Each structure stands twice: as structure tokens, then as C-alpha cells.
CSV table of C-alpha atoms in Angstrom, one decimal:
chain,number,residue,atom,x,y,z
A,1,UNK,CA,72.4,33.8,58.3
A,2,UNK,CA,69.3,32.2,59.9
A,3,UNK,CA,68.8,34.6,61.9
A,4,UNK,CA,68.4,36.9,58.3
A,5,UNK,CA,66.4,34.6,57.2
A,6,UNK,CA,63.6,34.7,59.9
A,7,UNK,CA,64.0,37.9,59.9
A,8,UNK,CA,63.1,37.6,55.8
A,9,UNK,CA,60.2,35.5,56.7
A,10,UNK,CA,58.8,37.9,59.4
A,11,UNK,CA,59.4,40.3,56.6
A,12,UNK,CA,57.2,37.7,54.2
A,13,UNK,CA,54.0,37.8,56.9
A,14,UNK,CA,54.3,41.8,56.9
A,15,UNK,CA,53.6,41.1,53.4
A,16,UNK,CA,50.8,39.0,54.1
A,17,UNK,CA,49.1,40.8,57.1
A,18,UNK,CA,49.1,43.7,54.7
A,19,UNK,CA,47.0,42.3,51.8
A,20,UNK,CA,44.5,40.9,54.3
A,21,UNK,CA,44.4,45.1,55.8
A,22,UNK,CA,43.7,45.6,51.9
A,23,UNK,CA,41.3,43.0,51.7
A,24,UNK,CA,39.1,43.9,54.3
A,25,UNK,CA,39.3,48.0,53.7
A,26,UNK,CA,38.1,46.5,50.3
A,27,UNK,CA,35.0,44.4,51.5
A,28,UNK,CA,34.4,47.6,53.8
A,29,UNK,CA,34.1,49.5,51.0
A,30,UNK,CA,32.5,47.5,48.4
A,31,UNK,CA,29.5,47.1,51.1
A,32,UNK,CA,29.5,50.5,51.7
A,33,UNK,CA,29.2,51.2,48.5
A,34,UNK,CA,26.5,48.5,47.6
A,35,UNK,CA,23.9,49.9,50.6
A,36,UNK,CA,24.3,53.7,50.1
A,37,UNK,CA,24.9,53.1,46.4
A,38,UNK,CA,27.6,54.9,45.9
A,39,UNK,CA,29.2,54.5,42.4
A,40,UNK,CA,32.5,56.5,43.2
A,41,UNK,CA,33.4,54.1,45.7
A,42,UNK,CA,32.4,51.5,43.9
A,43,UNK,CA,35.2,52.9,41.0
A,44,UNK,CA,37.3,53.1,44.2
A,45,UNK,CA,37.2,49.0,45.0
A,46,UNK,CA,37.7,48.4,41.5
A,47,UNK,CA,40.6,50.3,40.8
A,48,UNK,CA,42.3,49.6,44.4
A,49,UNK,CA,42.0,45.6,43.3
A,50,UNK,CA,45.1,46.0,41.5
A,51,UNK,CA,47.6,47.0,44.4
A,52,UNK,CA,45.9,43.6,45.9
A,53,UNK,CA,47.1,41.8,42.6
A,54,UNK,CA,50.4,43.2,42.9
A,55,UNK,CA,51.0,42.3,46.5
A,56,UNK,CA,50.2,39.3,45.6
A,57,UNK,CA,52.8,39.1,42.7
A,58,UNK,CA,55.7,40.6,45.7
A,59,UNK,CA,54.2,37.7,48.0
A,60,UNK,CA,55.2,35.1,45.4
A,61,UNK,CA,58.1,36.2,44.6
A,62,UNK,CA,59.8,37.0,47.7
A,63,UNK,CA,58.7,33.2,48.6
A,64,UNK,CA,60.5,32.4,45.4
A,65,UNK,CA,63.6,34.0,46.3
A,66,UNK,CA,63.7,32.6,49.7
A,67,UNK,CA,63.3,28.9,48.8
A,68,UNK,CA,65.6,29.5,45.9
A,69,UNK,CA,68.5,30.6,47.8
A,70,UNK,CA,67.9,29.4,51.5
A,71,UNK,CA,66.6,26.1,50.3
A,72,UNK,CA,64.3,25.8,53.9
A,73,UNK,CA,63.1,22.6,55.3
A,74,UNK,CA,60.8,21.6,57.6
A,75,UNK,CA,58.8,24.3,59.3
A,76,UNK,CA,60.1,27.1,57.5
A,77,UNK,CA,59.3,25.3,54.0
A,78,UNK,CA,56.3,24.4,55.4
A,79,UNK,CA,55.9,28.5,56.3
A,80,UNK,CA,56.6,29.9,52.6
A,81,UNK,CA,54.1,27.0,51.1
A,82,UNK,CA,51.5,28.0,52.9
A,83,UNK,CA,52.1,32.3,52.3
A,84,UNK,CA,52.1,31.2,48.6
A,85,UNK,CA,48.9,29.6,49.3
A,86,UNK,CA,47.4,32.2,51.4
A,87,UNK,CA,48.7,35.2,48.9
A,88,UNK,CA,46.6,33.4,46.2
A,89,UNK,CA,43.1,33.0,48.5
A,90,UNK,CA,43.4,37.2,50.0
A,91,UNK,CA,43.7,38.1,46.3
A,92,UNK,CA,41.0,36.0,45.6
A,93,UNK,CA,39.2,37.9,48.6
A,94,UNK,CA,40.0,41.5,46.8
A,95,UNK,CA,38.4,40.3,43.6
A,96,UNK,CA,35.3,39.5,45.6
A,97,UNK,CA,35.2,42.3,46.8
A,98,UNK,CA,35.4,44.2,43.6
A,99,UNK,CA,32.5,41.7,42.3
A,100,UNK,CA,30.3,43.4,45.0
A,101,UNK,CA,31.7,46.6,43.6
A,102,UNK,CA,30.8,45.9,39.9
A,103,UNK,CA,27.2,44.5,40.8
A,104,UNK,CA,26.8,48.2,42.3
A,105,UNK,CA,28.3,50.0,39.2
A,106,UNK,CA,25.7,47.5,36.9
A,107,UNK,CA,23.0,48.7,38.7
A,108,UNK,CA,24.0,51.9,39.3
A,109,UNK,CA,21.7,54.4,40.0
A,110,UNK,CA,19.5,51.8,40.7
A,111,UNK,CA,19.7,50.4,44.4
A,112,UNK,CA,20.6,46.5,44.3
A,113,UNK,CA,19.8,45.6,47.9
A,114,UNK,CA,15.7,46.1,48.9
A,115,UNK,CA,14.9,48.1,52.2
A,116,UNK,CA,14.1,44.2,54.0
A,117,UNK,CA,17.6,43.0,53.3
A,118,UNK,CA,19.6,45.8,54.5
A,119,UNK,CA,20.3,45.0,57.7
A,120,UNK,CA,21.1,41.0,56.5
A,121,UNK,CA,23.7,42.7,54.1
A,122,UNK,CA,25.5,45.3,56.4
A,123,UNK,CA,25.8,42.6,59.0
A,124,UNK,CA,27.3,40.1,56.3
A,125,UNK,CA,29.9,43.1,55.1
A,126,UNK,CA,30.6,43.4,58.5
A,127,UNK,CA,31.4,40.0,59.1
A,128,UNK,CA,33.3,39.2,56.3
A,129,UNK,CA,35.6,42.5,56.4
A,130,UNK,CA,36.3,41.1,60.4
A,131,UNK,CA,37.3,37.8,59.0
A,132,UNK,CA,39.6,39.4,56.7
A,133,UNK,CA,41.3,41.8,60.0
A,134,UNK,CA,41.2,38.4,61.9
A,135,UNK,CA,43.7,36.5,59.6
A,136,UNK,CA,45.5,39.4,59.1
A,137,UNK,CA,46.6,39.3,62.9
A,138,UNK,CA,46.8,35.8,63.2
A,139,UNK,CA,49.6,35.9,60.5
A,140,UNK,CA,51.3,38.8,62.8
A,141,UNK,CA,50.8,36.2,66.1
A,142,UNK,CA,51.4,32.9,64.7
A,143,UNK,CA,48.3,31.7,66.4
A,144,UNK,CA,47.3,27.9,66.2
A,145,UNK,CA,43.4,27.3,66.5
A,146,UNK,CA,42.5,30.2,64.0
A,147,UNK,CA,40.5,27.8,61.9
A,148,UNK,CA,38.5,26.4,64.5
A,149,UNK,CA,37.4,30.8,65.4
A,150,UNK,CA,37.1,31.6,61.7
A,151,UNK,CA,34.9,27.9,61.0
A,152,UNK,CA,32.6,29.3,63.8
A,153,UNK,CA,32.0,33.0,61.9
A,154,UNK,CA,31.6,31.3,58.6
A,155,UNK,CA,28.8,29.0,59.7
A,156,UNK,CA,26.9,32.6,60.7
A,157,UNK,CA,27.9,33.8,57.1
A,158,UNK,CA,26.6,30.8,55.7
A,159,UNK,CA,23.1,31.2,58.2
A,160,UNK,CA,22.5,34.7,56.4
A,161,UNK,CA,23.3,33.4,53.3
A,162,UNK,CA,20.7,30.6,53.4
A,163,UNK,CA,18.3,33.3,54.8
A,164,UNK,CA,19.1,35.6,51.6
A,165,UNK,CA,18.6,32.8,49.1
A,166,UNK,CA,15.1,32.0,51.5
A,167,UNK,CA,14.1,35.4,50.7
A,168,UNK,CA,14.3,35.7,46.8
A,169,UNK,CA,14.0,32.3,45.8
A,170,UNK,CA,10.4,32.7,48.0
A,171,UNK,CA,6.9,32.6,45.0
A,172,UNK,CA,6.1,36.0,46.1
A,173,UNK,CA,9.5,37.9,45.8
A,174,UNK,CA,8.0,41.2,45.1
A,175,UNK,CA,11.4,42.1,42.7
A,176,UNK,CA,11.4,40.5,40.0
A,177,UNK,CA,14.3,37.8,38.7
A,178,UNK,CA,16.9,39.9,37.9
A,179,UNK,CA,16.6,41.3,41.4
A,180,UNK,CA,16.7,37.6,43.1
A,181,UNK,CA,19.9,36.6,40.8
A,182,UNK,CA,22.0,39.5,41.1
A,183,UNK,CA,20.8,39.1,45.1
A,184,UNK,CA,21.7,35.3,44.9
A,185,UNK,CA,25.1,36.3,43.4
A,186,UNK,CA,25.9,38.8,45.8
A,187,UNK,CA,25.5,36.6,48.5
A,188,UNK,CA,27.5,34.2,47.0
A,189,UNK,CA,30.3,36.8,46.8
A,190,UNK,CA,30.2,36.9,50.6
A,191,UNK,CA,30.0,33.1,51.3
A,192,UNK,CA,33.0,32.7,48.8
A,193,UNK,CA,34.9,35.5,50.8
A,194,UNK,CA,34.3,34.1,54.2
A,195,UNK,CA,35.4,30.6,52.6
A,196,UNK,CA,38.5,31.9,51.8
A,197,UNK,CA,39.6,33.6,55.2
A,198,UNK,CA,38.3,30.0,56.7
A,199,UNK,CA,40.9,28.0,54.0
A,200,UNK,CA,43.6,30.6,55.2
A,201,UNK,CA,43.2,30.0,59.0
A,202,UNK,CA,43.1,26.5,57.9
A,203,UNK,CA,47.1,27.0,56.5
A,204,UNK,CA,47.9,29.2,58.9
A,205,UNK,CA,47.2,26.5,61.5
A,206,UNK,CA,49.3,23.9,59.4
A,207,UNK,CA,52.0,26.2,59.1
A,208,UNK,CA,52.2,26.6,62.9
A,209,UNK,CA,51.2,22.9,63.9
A,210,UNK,CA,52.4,20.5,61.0
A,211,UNK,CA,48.7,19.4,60.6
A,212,UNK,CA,45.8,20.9,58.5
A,213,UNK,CA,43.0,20.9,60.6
A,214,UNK,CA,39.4,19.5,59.4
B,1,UNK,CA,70.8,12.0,41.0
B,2,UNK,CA,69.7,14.4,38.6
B,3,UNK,CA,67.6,11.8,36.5
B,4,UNK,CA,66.2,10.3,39.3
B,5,UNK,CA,64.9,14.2,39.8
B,6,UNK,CA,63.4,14.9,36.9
B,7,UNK,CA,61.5,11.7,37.0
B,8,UNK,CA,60.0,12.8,39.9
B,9,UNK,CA,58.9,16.0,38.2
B,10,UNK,CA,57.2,13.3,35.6
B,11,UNK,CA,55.6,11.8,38.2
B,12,UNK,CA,54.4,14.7,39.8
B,13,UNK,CA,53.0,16.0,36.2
B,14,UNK,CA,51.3,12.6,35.8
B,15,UNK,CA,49.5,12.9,39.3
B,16,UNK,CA,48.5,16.6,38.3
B,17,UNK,CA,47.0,15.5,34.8
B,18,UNK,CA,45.4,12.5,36.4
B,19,UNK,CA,43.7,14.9,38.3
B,20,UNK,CA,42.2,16.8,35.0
B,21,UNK,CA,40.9,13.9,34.3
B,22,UNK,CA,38.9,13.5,37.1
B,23,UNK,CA,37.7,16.9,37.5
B,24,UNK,CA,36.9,16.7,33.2
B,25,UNK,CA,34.9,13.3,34.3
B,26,UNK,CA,33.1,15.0,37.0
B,27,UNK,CA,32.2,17.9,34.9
B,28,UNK,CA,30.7,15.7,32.3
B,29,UNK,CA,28.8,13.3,34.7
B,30,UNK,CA,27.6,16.4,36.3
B,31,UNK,CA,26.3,18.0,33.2
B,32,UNK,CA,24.2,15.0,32.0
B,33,UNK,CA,23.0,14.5,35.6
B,34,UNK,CA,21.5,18.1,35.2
B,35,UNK,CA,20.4,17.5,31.9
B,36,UNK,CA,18.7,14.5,32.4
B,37,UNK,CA,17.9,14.8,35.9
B,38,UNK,CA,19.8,11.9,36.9
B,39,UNK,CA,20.3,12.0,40.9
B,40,UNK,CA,22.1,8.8,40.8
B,41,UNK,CA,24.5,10.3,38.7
B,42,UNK,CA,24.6,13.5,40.9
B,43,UNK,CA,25.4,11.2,44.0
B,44,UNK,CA,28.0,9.5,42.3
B,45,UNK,CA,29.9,13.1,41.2
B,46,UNK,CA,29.3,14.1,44.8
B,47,UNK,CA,31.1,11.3,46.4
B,48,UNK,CA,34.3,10.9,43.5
B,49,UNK,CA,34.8,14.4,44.5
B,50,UNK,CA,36.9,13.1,47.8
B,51,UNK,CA,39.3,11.1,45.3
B,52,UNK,CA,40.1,14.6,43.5
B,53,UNK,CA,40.6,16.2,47.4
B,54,UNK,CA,43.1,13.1,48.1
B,55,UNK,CA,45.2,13.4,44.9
B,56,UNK,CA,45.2,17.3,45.5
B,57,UNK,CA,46.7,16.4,48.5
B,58,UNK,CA,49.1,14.1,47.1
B,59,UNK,CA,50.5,16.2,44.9
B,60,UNK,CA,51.0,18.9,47.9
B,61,UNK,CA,53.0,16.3,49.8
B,62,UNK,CA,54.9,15.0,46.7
B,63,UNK,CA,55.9,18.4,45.8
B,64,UNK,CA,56.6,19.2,49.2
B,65,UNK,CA,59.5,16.2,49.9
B,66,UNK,CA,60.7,17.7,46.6
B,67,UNK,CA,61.3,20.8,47.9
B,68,UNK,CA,62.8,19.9,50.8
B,69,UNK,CA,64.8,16.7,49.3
B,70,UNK,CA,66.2,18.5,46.2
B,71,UNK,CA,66.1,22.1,47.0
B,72,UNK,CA,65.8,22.7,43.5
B,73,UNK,CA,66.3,26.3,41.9
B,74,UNK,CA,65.6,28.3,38.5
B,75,UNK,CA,63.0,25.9,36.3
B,76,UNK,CA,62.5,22.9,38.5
B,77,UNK,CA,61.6,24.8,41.1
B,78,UNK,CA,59.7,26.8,39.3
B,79,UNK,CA,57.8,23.5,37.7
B,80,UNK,CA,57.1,22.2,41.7
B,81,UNK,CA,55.4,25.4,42.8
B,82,UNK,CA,53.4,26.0,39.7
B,83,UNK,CA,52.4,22.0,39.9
B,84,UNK,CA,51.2,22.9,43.5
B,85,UNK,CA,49.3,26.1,42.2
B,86,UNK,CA,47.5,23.6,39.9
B,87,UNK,CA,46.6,21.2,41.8
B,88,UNK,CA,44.8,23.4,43.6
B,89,UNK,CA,43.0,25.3,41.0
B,90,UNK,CA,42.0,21.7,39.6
B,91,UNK,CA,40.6,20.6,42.9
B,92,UNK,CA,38.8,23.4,42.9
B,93,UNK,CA,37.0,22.7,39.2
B,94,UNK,CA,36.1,19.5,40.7
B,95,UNK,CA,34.4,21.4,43.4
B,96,UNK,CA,32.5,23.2,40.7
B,97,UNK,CA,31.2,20.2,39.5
B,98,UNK,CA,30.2,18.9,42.6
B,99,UNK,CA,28.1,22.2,42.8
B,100,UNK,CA,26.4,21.2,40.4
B,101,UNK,CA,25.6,18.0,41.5
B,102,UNK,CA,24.2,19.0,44.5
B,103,UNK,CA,21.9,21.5,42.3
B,104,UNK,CA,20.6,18.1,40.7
B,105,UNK,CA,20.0,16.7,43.9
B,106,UNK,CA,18.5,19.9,45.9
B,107,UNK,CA,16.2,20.3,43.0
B,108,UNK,CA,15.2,16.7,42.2
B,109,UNK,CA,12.9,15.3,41.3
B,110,UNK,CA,11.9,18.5,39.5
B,111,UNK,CA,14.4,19.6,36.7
B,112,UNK,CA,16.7,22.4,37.1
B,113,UNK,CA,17.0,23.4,33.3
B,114,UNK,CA,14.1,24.5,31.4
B,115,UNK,CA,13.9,23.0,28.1
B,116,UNK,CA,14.6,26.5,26.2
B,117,UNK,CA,18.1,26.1,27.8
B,118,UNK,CA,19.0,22.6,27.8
B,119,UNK,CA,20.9,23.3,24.2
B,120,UNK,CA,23.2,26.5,26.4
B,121,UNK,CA,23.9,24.4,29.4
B,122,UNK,CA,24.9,20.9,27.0
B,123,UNK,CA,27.4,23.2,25.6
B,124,UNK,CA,28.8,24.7,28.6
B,125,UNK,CA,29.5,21.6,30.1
B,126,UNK,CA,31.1,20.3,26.8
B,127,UNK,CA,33.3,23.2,26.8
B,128,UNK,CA,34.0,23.0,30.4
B,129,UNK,CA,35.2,19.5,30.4
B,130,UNK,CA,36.8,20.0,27.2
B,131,UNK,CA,38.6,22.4,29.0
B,132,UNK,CA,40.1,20.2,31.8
B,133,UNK,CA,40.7,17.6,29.1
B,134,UNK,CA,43.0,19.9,27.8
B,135,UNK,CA,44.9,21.4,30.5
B,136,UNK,CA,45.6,17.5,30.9
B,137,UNK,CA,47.4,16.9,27.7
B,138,UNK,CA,49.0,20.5,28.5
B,139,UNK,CA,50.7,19.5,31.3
B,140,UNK,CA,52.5,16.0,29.6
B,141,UNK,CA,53.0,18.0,26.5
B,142,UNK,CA,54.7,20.7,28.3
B,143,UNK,CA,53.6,23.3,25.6
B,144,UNK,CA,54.1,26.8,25.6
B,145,UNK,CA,51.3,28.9,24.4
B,146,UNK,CA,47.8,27.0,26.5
B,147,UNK,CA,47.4,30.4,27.9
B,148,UNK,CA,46.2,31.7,24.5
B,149,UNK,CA,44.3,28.8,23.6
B,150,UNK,CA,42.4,28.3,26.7
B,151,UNK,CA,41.8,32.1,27.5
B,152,UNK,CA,39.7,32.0,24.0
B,153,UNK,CA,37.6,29.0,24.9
B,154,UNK,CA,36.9,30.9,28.0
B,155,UNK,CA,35.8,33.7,26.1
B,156,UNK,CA,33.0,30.8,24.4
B,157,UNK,CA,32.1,30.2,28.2
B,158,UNK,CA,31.7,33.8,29.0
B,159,UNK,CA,29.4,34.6,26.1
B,160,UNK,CA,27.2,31.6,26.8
B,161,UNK,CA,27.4,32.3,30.4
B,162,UNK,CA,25.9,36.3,29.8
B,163,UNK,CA,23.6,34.4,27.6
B,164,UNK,CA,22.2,33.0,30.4
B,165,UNK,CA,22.0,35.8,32.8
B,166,UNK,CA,20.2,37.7,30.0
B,167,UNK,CA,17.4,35.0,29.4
B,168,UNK,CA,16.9,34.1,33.0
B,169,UNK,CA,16.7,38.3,34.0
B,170,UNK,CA,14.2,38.7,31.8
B,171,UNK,CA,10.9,40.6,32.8
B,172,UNK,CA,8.9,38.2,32.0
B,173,UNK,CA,10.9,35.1,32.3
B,174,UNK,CA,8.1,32.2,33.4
B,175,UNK,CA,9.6,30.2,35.7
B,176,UNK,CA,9.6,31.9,38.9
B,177,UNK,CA,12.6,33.5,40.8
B,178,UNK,CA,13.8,30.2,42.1
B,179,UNK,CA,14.7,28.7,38.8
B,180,UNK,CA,16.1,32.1,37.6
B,181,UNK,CA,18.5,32.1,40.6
B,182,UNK,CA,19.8,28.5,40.6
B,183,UNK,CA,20.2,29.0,36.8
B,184,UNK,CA,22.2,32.3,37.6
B,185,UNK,CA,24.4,29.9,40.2
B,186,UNK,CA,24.7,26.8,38.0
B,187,UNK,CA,25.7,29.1,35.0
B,188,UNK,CA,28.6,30.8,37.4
B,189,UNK,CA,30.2,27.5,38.4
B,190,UNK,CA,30.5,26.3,35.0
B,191,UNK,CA,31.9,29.7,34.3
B,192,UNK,CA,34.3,29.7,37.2
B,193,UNK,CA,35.3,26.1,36.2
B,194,UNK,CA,36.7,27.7,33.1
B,195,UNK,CA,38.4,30.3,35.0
B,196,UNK,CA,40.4,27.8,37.1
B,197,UNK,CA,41.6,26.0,33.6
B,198,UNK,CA,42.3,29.0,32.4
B,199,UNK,CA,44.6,30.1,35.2
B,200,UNK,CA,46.0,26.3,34.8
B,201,UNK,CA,47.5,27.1,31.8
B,202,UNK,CA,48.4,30.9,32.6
B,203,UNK,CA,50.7,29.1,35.1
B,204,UNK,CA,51.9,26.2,32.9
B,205,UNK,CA,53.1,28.7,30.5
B,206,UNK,CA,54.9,30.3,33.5
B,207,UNK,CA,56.6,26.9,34.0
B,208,UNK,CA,57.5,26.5,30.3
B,209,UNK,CA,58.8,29.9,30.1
B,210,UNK,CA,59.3,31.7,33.2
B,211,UNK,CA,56.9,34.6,32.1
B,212,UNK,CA,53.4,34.8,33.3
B,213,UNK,CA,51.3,35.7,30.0
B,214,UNK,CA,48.8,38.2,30.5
């Protein structure tokens, strides 16, 4: 019987691990999309966002079931709060993701990202889609210092952030306001995503440890 | 035994809608601080935000000990992990506000809003607090329809929201790129304050009913 049952939960983190494989293919994708503007993938992160919101839905309600009928204590209570948790924040990654994607099919065929902040917006895709792998495996491992890694790659995310919001919020951004602000959004999209792989490795610790880390 | 159990539910829904009423306070506090560029004001949402972050917390823990206490099935358990859902959405709307507080207080002493807006923004944060307000009475009420209600306030929020984005995307908007994109930023955290109430209620009526409205 308990040995079905953390087999059940093991079963529960496949889950898991496999929205955060969706969530960064996603964030891949939607940057891809947003630097070669390309609107068909762009339609692509859009459309996929619903298999996130339905893993999601399976996540919560294979927790459900478990607590219903196993009634867990302790650290396996502890382990199915905090997938709930996590299944809300990697969906909340996905739609992110298909922000990025929408701000690209607004635009589109116009370019949203200028030639001088390419290179800050491939790196930030890059990063945040390596966040999202990262707490993927750390699910799969059952590691215990996840947050302090992650905290670490979401203070660069917030350094390119503040250099984005430098850039257009500057007297002599040569692109106009609407330029800045859907710039200034973007970049939000990619703070907000990073934030929410950090708040993840944050459970994921608790789950393993007892303690949420600060 | 049972009794005892569903006072405890009480007690957790009295934690949760004391929390509304913070984050509601914070929103309004933090709306007249941006409206009358009041950085005292702003300081004093920034640092109540920690009281919403402890009673989040609380309301984890209490539901927690439920769980593993009562291993509770069907409704009740339903009602302790949609009371842990919302309590973090809620913390969140405080958040939100706090955003905007720290706008004040970046910006200060100059003023954020430009007067040709001031009417938009007093109405967003009137309908934004209104909002927690409501999700408040929702959860002692225990109604079944908020969903429907709040999802057509938000649609209010969302119009003034684009209103914004429009004026401040403007050609030949005349305050600079820096105002257009902390007005762009301001506007989205009032607008994702409503999204958090809305998802409130989306998950009360899940607890009243067992079906999440759509």
C-alpha cells in the first residue's frame, strides 16, 4: 500500500517535470519567435498553452485523489501541497510565455525588439527557458538547495531587466512610446517567469527540507 | 468532533477574508498615494505588505494541520485546498499594490500620473479594491455565482486598462517614454490585481459547488 503510494507520488513529479519540459519548450519558442518574428510560431506558443492548462488540471487532481483516499501526513502531505502549488506557478510560466507570443502576433510584421537589444533579449530567453529545465530536474532528483541556484540566475534576470528598462525609459529612446512600453512589458514577462521558477525551487526545497527557505 | 471541524473551516475563512481586507486597504492606500503623490502613504503600503505575507502564511499552516489532523474528504477538503489557493492569490494582490507603492516612491517627488489620467487611474483603483472587498464578503457568504460577478468587473478593469495603453502609445503622447512605460506597468498591476480576485472567486465557486466555472 505505501509502497503504491510513493510509487503514485513519483508518478505525481512525472507530472510535474513534464509541465516545466512544456514550459520551457514554450519560453524557447516564444523568444524565438519574438527575435526572428515569426508569427506561425508565435500561433504555435499560443495554441500549445492549453496542453499546459490541462496538465495543470491532471496535476491537481491526481493531488486531490491522493490526499482524498491516502489521507498523507507529514512529508508526503507536505509533498502534494507543494505540487499543487508548483502546478499553479509552471502554468503561470506557460502563459508568460504565450504573453511574449501575443506581443509578437500584435506587432506582427512589425519587429518588437530593436537591433541594440537583441542580444539582451536572446540571452534573457535563454535564461529563463534554463530555469524552467532546471526545476524540471530538480523535481525528478529531489534536490534541497534549488532555491539558493535558481535565486542566483534570477538576480542576472533581474540585471538585464533593469538594463532594458535603462534603455527605453532613457530621453533619447530613438522608438517611440509604444516601442518602450511594449519593451517594458516584455521584460516584465521574463522577470515574472524567472520569479516563478525561483518561488518553485523555493517549495521544492520545503518539500524536501520541512523549511521554506528565504 | 465534527463541529469542532467545521469551525475550524470558519476560522480558516475568517483568516482568508481578513486577508481581503488588507490587500483591499492596500490597494486603496496605494491609489491615493499615486494620486496625490503621497510617499508617506507609499511607505506605509510598502511595509503592511509583510502583515499580508504572515497571514498568507498562516492560513498555509492552519490549513495544513487540517489536512493532516482531519484528513477530510469530498467538500471539506475541497474548502481547505481552495482556502490555500486563495490565500495565495490574495497575497499576491497585496503584492500588486505594493508595486505600486514603490512606483510612488521611485518616482517621487515628481508625479507618476499626468493630470489627463488621474480620472482612469482613480477608477481603477476603486474597482480594484472594490474587488478584494468583495471576494471578502464572498468567502463568509459562501455564495455560489462570484465567478460571474467578478469576471464582469474585470471586464471594467480591462477596458480601462487598454484605455490606458492606447493614450500612453500614442505618437505624440508628451511626456516622454519614461512616464509612458511606468504608466504601461502601473496600469498592468492594477489589471493583474483584478485577475487574482477574479481567480478568487473562480475557486470559491469551485468550493461551493465542486465545478470550476469557466
Amino acid at each position: 500500500m505505501r509502497q503504491l503510494f510513493h510509487g503514485e507520488l513519483a508518478r505525481l513529479g512525472g507530472r510535474l517535470a513534464g509541465m516545466c519540459g512544456l514550459a520551457a519548450e514554450s519560453m524557447r519558442l516564444a523568444s524565438r519567435a519574438l527575435l526572428a518574428v515569426d508569427l506561425q510560431l508565435a500561433e504555435r506558443v499560443l495554441s500549445d498553452d492549453a496542453e499546459l492548462d490541462r496538465s495543470r488540471s491532471n496535476c491537481e487532481a491526481h493531488a486531490h485523489t491522493l490526499l482524498a483516499l491516502q489521507a498523507p501526513v507529514a512529508n508526503d502531505l507536505r509533498t502534494i501541497l507543494v505540487a499543487v502549488y508548483c502546478a499553479d506557478k509552471i502554468e503561470r510560466m506557460g502563459d508568460l510565455a504565450a504573453h511574449i507570443a501575443a506581443t509578437v502576433r500584435f506587432n506582427h510584421p512589425a519587429p518588437v525588439v530593436p537591433p541594440e537589444l537583441e542580444c539582451v533579449f536572446t540571452e534573457l530567453g535563454e535564461i529563463a527557458a534554463g530555469m524552467a529545465d532546471r526545476i524540471g530536474e530538480m523535481i525528478v532528483t529531489r534536490g534541497t538547495d534549488g532555491f539558493a541556484e535558481l535565486d542566483r540566475t534570477d538576480q542576472a534576470v533581474d540585471t538585464l531587466h533593469a538594463r532594458i528598462m535603462a534603455m527605453v525609459t532613457e530621453p533619447d529612446w530613438p522608438y517611440g512610446t509604444r516601442s518602450a512600453t511594449s519593451l517594458a512589458l516584455l521584460s516584465r514577462f521574463y522577470e515574472r517567469f524567472a520569479d516563478q521558477a525561483v518561488s518553485v525551487a523555493r517549495r521544492l526545497d520545503f518539500a524536501a527540507t520541512g523549511r521554506l527557505p528565504t
